[in-house]
mmCIF file of C-alpha atoms and ligand atoms in Angstrom:
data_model
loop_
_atom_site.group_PDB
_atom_site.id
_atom_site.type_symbol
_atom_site.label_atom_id
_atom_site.label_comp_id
_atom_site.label_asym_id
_atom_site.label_seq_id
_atom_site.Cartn_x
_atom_site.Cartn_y
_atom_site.Cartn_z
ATOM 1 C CA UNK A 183 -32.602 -15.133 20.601
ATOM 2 C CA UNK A 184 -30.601 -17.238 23.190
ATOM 3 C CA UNK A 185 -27.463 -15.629 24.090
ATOM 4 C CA UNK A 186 -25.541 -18.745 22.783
ATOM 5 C CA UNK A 187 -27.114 -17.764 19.346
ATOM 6 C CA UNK A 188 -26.632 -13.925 19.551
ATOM 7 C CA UNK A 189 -22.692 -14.852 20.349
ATOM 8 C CA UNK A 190 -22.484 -17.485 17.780
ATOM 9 C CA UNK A 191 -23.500 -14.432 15.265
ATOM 10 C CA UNK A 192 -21.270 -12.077 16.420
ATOM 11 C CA UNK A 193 -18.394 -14.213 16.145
ATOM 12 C CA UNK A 194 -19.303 -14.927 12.273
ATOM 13 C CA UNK A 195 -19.278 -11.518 11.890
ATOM 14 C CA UNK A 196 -16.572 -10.598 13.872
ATOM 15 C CA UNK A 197 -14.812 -13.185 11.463
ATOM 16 C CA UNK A 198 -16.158 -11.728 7.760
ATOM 17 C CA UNK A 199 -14.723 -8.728 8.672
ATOM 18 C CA UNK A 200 -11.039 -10.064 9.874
ATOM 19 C CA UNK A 201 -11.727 -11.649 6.245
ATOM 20 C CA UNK A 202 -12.310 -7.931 4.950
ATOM 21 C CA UNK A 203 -9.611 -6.372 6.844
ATOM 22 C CA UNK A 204 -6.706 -8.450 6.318
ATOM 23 C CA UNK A 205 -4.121 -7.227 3.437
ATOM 24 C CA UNK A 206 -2.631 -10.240 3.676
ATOM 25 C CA UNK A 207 -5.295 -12.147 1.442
ATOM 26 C CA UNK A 208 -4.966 -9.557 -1.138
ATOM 27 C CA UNK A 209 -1.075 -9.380 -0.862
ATOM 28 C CA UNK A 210 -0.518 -13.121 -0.920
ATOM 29 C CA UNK A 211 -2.759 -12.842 -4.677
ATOM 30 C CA UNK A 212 -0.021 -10.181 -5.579
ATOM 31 C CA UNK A 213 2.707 -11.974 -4.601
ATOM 32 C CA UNK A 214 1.835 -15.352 -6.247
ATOM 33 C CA UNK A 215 1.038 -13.709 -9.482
ATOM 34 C CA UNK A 216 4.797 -11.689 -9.012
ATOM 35 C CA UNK A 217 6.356 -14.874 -8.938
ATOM 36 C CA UNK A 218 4.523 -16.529 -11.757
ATOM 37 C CA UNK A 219 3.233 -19.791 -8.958
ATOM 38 C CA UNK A 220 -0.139 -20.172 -11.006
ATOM 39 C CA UNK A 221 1.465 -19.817 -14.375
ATOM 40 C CA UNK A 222 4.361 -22.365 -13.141
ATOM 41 C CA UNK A 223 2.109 -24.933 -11.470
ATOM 42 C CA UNK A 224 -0.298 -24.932 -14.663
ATOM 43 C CA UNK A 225 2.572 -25.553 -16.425
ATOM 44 C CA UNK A 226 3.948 -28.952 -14.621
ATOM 45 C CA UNK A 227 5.619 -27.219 -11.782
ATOM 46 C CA UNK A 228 3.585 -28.969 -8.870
ATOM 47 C CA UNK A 229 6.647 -29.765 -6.452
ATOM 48 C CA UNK A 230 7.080 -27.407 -3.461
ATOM 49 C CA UNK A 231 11.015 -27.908 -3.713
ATOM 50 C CA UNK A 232 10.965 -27.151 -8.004
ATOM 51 C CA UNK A 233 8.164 -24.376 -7.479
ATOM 52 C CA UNK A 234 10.364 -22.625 -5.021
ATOM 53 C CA UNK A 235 13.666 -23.028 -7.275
ATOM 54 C CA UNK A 236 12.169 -21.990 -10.197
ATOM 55 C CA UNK A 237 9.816 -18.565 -8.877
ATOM 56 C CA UNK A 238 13.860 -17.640 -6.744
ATOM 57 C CA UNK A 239 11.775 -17.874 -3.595
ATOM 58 C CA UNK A 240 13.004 -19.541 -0.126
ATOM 59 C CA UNK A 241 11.403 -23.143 -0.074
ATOM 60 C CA UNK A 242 9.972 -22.772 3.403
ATOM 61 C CA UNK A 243 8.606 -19.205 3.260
ATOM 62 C CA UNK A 244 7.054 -19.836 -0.130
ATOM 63 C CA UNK A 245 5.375 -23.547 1.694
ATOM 64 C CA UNK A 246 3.767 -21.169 4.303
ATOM 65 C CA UNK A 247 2.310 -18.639 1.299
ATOM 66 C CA UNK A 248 1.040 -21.683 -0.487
ATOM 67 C CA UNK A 249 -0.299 -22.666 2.338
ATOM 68 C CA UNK A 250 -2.679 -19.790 2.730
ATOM 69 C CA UNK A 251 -3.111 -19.597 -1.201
ATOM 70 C CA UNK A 252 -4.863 -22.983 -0.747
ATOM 71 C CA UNK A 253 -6.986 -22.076 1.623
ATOM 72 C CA UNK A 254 -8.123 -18.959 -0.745
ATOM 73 C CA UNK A 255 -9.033 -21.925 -2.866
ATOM 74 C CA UNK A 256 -6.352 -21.083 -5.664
ATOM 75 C CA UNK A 257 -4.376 -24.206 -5.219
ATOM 76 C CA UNK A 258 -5.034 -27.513 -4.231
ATOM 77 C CA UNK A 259 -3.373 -30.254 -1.973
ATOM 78 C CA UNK A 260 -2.200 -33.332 -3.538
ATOM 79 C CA UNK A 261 0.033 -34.354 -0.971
ATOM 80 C CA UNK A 262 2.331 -32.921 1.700
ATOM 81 C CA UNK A 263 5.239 -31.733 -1.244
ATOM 82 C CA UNK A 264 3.002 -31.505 -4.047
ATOM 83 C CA UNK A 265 0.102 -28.698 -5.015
ATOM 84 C CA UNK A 266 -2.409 -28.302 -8.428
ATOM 85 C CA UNK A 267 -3.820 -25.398 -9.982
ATOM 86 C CA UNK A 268 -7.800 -24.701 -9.302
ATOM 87 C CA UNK A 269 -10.227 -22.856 -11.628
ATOM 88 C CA UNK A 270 -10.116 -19.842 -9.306
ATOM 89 C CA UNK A 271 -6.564 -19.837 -9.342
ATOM 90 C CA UNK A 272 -6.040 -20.127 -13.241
ATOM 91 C CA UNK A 273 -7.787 -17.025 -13.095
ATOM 92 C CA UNK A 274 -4.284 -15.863 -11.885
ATOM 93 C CA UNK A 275 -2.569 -17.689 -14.657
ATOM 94 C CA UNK A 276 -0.906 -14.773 -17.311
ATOM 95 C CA UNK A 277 -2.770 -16.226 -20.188
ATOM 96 C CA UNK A 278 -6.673 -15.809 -18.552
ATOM 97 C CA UNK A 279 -8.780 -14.172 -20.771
ATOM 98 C CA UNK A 280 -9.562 -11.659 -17.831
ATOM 99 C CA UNK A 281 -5.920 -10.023 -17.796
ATOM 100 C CA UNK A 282 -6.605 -10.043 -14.152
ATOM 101 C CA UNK A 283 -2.801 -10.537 -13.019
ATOM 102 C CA UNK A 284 -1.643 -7.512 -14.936
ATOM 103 C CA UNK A 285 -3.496 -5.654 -12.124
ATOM 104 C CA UNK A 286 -1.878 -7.730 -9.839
ATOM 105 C CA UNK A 287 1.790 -7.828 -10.559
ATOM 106 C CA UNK A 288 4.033 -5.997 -8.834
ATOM 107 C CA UNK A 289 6.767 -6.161 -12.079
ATOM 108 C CA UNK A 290 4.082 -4.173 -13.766
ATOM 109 C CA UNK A 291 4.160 -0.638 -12.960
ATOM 110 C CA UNK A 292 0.735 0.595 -13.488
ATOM 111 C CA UNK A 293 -0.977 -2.283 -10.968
ATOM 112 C CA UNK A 294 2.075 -1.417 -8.644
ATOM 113 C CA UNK A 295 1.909 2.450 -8.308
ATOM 114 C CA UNK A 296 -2.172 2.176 -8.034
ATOM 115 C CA UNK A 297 -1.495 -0.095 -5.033
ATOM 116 C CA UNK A 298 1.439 2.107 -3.276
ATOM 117 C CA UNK A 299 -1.300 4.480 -3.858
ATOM 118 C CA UNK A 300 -4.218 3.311 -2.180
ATOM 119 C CA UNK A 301 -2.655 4.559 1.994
ATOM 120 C CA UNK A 302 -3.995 7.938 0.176
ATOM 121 C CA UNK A 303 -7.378 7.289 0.701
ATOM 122 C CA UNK A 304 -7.121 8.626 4.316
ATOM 123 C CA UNK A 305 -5.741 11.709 2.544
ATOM 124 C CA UNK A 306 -8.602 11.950 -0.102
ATOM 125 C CA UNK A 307 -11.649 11.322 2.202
ATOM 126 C CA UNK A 308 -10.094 14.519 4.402
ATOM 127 C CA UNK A 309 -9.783 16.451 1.320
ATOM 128 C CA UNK A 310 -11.918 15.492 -0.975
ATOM 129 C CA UNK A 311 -9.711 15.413 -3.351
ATOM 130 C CA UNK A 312 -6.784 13.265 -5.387
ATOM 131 C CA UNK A 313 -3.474 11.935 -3.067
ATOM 132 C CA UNK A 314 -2.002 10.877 -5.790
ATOM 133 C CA UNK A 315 0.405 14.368 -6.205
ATOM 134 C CA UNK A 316 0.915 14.299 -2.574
ATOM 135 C CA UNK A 317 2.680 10.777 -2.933
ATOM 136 C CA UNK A 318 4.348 10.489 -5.923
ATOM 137 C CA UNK A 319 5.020 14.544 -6.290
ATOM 138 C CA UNK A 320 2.772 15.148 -9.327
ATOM 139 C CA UNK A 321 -0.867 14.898 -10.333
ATOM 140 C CA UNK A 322 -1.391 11.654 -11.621
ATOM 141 C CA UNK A 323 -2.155 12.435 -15.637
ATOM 142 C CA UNK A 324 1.158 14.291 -15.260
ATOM 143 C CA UNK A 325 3.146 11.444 -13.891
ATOM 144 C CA UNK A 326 2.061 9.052 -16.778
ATOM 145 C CA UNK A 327 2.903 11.458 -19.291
ATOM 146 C CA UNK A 328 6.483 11.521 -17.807
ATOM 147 C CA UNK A 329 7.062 8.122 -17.111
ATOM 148 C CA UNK A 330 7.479 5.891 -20.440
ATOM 149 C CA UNK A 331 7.238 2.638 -18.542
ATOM 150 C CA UNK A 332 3.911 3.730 -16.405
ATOM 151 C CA UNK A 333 2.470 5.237 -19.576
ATOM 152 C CA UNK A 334 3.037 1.660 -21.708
ATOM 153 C CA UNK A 335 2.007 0.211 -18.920
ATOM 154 C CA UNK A 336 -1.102 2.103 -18.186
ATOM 155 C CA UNK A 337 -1.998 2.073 -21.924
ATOM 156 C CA UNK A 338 -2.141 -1.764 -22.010
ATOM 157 C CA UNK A 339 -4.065 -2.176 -19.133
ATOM 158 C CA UNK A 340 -6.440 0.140 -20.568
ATOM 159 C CA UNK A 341 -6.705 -1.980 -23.415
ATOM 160 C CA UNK A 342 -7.777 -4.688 -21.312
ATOM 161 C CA UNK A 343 -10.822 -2.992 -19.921
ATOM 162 C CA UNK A 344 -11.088 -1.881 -23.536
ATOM 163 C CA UNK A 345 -11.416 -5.379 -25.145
ATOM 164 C CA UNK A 346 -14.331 -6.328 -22.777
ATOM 165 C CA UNK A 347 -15.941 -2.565 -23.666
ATOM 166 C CA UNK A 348 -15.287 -3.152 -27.577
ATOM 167 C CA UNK A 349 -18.087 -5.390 -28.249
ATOM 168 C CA UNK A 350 -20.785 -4.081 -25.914
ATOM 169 C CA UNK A 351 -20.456 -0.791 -27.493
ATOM 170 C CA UNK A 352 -20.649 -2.390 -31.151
ATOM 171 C CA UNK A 353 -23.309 -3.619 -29.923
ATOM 172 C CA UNK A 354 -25.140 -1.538 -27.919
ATOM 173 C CA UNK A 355 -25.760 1.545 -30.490
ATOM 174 C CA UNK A 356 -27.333 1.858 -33.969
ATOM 175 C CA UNK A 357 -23.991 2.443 -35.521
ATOM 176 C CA UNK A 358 -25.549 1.854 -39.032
ATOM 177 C CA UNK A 359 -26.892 5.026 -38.565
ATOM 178 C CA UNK A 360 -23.419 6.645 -38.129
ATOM 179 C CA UNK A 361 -21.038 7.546 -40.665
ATOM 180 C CA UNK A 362 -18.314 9.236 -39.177
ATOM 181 C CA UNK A 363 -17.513 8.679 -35.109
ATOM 182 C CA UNK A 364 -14.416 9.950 -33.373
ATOM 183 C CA UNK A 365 -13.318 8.406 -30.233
ATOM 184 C CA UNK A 366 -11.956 10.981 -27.776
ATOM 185 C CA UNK A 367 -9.835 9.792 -25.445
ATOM 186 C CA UNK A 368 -9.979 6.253 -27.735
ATOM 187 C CA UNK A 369 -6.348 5.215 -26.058
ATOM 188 C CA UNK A 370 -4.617 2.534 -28.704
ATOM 189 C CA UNK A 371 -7.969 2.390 -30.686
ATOM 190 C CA UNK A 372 -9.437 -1.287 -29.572
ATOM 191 C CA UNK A 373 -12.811 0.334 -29.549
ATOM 192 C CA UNK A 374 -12.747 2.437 -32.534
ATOM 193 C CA UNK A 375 -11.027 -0.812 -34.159
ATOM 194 C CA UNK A 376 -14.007 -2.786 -33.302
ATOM 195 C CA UNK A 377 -16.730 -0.682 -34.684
ATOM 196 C CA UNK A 378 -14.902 -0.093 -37.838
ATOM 197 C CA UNK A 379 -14.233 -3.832 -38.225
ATOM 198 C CA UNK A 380 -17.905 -4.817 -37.247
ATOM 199 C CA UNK A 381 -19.760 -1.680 -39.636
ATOM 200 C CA UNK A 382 -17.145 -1.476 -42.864
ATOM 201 C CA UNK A 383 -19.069 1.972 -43.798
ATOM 202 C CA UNK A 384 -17.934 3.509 -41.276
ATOM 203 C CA UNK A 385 -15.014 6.064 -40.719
ATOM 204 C CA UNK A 386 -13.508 7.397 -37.685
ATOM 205 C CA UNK A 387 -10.822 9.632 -35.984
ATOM 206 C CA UNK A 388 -8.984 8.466 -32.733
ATOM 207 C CA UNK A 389 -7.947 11.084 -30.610
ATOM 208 C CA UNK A 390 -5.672 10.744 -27.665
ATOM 209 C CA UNK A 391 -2.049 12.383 -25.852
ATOM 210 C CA UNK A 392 0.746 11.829 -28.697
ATOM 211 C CA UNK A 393 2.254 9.083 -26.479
ATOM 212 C CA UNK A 394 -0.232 7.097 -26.792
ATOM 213 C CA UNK A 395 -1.461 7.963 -30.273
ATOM 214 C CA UNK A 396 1.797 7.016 -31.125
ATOM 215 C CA UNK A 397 1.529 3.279 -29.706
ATOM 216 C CA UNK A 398 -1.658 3.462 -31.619
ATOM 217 C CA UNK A 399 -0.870 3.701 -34.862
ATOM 218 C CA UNK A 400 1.885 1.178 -34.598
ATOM 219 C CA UNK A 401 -0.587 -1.364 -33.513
ATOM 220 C CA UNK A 402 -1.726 -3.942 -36.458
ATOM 221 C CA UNK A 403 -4.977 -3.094 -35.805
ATOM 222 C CA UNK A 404 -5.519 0.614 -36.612
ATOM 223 C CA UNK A 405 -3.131 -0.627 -39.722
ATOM 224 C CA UNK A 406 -5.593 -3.182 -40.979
ATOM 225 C CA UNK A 407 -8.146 -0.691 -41.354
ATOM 226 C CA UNK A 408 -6.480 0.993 -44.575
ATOM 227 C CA UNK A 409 -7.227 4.214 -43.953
ATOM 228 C CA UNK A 410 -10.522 4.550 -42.721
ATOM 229 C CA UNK A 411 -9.299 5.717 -39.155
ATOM 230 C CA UNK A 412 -7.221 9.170 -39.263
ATOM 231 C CA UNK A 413 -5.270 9.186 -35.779
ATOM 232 C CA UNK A 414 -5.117 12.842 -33.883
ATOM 233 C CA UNK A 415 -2.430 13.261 -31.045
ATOM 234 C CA UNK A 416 -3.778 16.017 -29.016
ATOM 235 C CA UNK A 417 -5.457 16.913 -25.722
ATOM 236 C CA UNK A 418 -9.668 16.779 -25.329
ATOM 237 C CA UNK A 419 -8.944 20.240 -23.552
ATOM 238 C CA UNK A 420 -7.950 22.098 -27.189
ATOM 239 C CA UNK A 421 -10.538 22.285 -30.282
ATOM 240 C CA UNK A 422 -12.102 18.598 -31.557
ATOM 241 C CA UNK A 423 -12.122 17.494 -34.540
ATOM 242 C CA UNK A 424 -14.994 18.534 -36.277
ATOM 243 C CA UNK A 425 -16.398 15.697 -39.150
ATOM 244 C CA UNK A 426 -17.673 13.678 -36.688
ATOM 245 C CA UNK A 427 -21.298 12.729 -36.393
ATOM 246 C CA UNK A 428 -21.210 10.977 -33.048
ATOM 247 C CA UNK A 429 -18.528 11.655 -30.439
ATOM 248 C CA UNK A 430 -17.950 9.063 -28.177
ATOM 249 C CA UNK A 431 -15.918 9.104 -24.917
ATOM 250 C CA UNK A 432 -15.785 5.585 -23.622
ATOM 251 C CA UNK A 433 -14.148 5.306 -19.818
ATOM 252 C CA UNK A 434 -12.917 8.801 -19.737
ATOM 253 C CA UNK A 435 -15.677 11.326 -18.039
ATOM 254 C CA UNK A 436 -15.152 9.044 -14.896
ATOM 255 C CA UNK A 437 -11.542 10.302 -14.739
ATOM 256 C CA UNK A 438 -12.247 14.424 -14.300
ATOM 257 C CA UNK A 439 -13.848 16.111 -11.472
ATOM 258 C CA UNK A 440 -17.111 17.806 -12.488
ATOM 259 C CA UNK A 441 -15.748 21.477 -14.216
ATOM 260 C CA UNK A 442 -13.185 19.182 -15.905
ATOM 261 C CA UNK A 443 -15.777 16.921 -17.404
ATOM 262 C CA UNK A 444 -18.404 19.326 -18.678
ATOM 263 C CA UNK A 445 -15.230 20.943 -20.431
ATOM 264 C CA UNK A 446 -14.445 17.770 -22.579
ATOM 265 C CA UNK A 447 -18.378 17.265 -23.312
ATOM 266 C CA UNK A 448 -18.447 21.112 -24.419
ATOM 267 C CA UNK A 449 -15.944 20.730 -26.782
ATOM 268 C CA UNK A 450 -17.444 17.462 -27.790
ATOM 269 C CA UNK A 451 -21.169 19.252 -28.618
ATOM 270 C CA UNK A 452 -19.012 21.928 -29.986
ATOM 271 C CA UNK A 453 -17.647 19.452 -33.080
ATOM 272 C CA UNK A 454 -20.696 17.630 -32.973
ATOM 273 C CA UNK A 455 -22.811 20.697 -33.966
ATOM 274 C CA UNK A 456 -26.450 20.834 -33.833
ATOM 275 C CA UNK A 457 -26.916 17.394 -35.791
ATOM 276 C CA UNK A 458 -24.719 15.298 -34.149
ATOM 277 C CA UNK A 459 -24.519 13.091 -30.797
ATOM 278 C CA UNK A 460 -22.282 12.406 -28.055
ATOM 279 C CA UNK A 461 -22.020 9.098 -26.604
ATOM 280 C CA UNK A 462 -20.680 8.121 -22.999
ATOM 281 C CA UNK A 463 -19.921 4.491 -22.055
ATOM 282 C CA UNK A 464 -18.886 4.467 -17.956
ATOM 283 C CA UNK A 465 -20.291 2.960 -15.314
ATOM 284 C CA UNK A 466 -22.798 4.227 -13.156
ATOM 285 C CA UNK A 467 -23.640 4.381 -9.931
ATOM 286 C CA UNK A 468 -27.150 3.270 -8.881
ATOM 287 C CA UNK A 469 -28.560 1.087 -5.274
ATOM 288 C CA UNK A 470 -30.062 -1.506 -7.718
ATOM 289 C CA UNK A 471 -27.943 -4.382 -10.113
ATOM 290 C CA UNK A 472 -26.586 -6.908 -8.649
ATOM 291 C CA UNK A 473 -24.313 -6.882 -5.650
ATOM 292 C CA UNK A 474 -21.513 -7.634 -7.224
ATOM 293 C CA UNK A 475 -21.819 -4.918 -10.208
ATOM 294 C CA UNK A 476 -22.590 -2.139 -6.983
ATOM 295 C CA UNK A 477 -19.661 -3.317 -5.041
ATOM 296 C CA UNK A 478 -17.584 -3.014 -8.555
ATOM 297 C CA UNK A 479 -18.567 0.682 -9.289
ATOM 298 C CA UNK A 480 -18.296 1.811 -5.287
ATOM 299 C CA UNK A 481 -14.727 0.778 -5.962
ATOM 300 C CA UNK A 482 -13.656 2.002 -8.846
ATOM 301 C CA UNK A 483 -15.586 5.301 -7.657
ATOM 302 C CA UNK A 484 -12.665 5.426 -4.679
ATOM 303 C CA UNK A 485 -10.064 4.591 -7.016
ATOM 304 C CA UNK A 486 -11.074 7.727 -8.971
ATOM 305 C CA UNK A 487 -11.075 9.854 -5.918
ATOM 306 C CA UNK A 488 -7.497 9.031 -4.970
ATOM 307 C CA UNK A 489 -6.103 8.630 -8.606
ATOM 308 C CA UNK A 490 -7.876 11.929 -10.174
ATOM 309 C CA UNK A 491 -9.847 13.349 -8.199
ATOM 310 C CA UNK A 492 -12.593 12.142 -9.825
ATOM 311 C CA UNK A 493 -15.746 10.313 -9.734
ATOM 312 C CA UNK A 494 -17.964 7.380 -10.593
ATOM 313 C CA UNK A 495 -21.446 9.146 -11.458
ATOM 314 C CA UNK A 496 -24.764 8.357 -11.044
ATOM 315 C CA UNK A 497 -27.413 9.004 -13.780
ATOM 316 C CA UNK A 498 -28.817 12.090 -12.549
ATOM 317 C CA UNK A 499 -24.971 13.660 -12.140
ATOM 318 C CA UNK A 500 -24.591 12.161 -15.439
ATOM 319 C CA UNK A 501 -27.527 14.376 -16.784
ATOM 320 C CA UNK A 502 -26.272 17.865 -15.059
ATOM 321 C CA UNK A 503 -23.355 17.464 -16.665
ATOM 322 C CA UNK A 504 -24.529 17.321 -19.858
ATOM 323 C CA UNK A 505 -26.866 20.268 -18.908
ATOM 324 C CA UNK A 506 -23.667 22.062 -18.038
ATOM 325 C CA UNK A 507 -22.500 21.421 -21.462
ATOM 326 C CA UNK A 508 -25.464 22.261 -23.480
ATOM 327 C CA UNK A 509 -26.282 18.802 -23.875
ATOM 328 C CA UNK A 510 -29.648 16.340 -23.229
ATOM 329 C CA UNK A 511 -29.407 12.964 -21.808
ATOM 330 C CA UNK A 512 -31.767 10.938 -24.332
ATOM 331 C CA UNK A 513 -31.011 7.138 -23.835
ATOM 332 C CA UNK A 514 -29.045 4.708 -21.522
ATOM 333 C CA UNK A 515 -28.531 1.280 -22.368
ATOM 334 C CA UNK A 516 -27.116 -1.208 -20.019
ATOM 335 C CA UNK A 517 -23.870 -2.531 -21.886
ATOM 336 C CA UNK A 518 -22.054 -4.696 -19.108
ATOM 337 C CA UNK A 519 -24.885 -5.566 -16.307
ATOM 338 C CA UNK A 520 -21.960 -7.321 -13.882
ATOM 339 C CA UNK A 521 -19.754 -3.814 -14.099
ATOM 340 C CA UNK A 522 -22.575 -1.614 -13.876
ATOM 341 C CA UNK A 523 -21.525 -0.085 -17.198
ATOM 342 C CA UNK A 524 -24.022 1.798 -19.832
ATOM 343 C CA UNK A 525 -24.251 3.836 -22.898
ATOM 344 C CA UNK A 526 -25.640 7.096 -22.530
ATOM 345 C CA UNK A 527 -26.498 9.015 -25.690
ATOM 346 C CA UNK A 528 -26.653 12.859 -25.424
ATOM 347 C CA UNK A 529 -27.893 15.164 -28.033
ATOM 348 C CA UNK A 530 -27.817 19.197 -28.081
ATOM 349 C CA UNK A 531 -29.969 20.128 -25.928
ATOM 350 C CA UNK A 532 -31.405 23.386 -27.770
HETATM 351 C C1 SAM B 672 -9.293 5.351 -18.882
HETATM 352 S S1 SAM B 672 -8.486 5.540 -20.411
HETATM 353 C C2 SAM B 672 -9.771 5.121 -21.542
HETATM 354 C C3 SAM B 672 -9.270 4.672 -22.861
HETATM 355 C C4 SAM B 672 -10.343 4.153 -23.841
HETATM 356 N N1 SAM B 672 -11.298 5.192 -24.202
HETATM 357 C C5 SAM B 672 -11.052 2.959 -23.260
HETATM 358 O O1 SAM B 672 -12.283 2.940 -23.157
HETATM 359 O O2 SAM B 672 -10.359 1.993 -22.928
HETATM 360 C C6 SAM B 672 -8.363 7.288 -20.515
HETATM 361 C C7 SAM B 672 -7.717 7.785 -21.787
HETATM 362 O O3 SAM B 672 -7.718 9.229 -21.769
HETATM 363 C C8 SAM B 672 -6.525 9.661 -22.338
HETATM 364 N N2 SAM B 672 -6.273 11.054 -21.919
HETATM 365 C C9 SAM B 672 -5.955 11.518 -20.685
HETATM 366 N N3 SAM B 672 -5.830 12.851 -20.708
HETATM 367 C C10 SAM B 672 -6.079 13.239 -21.981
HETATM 368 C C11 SAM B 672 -6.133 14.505 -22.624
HETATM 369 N N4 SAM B 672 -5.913 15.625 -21.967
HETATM 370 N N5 SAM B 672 -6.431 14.531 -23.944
HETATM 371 C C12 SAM B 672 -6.679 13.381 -24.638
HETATM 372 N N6 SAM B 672 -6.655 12.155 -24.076
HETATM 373 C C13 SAM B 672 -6.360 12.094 -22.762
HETATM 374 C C14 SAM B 672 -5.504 8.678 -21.828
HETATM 375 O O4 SAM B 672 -4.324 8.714 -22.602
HETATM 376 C C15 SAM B 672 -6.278 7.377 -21.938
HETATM 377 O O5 SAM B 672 -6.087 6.772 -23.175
#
């Protein structure tokens, strides 16, 4: 390789990771979805001077953030005062299916503690464990449960993730073969609502913290299901309800370190009893799928560390839990290839 080549090289890569690095790139996204600039422009506002006025930002500081927002490819030049909206920025628009700017806006207060939160990580890779106490002065399940406006807040975004997990797992199991499934840990009931929508024979339980139970059962809903879902306000750490025949825990082994998790899945083989199943939908951590879905679960696995001290799992930690909890790992079943996500199905083991 000529050394013109070798340099030309490093400089591109020298450059991707500036790219990486920067926080401005990721802040400028925050900031534009804070002041509402993709939902205004969609909506008519394409004047620097009337986008400015109407987001209560200074005209020339908010040019120079455009500026870089249309290099990101969000917006697009029209003329010297006057931007439009791209696809990849109506992404950013409130209304996109995605939800993605309620992880992004700073008014919200789940999407902004998680990012005050993320310094931390220095903190968590030393330890090993969760920074989240050392910053905000309580373990992080703790602080949600004492903070109404987190908790709502944290509850909805669940339900986002929840709405795109709904389907796959209506999909992804024999649920005909079920009669009665309670969702530990179901948060405001979107999946539990989904399966007893899809399969009307079915019955369930939804079991979550009272706070959120309570949001719940005021949603329409759990209400149009007339009575085929009881709702349980209680902690996965006391005695399950017992009339289930499957037991599934959908996004919630991922937030408990290891003695933590093979607790909840006790208790869950414990209702089950020697019949029934237990059914995990979380992602999973493996070196094939695409890039994408592995760069996806590597970060979410960080964001457990520092939230919870917890973990995205691979399938053979997946199985020694179970073991742990006197259960066997029988099936997986891919339910979201881009997230990495699956359904794995555990029976008792003796
Ligand atoms: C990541 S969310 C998952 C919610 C839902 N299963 C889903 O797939 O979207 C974790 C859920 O666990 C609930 N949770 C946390 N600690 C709990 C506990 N000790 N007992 C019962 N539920 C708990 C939270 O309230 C929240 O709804």
């Amino acid at each position: 390789m000529s050394s013109d080549a070798h340099s030309t090289g490093e400089d591109a890569e020298v450059l991707q990771i500036a790219q990486m690095a920067t926080l401005f790139t990721p802040w400028s996204l925050r900031l534009a979805v804070t002041f509402r600039l993709p939902d205004l422009v969609a909506g008519g506002c394409t004047a620097l001077g009337e986008l400015a006025e109407r987001s209560g930002t200074d005209p020339a500081a908010l040019r120079r953030v455009v500026r870089h927002l249309t290099n990101l490819g969000l917006f697009r030049r029209i003329d010297d005062e006057h931007v439009e909206l791209t696809g990849r920025g109506r992404v950013l628009c409130a209304d996109h299916p995605s939800q993605t700017a309620r992880f992004l806006d700073q008014n919200d207060a789940f999407a902004r503690r998680t990012d005050q939160a993320i310094p931390g990580l220095l903190e968590s890779v030393r330890t090993g464990a969760a920074a989240w106490e050392s910053r905000f002065g309580r373990p992080f399940w703790t602080d949600l449960a004492a903070d109404e406006e987190f908790s709502a807040s944290f509850d909805a975004a669940m339900a986002v993730h929840a709405a795109r997990f709904a389907p796959a797992i209506a999909e992804g199991y024999g649920w005909s073969g079920v009669r009665h499934v309670v969702d530990v840990g179901g948060g405001t009931g979107q999946v539990i609502a989904e399966l007893l929508r899809r399969y009307p024979h079915l019955t369930g339980t939804l079991v979550d913290l009272p706070g959120t139970v309570e949001r719940a059962a005021a949603s329409p809903e759990l209400a149009a299901l007339a009575g085929r879902c009881a709702v349980v306000g209680q902690s996965f750490f006391e005695v399950l309800p017992d009339d289930g025949d499957v037991y599934l825990l959908s996004n919630i082994v991922h937030d408990w370190p290891d003695e933590d998790s093979v607790d909840i899945l006790r208790r869950c083989a414990a209702a089950a009893g020697p019949g029934g199943r237990v059914l995990l939908a979380e992602r999973v951590v493996a070196d094939t799928g695409s890039e994408a879905s592995r760069r996806f679960v590597s970060q979410r696995d960080m964001a457990m560390l520092l939230l919870m001290g917890a973990a995205e799992r691979g399938l053979e930690e997946f199985g020694a839990l179970g073991a742990a909890a006197g259960l066997r790992l029988v099936s997986t079943v891919s339910l979201i290839d881009g997230q990495g996500v699956f359904l794995l199905e555990y029976v008792p083991a003796a």
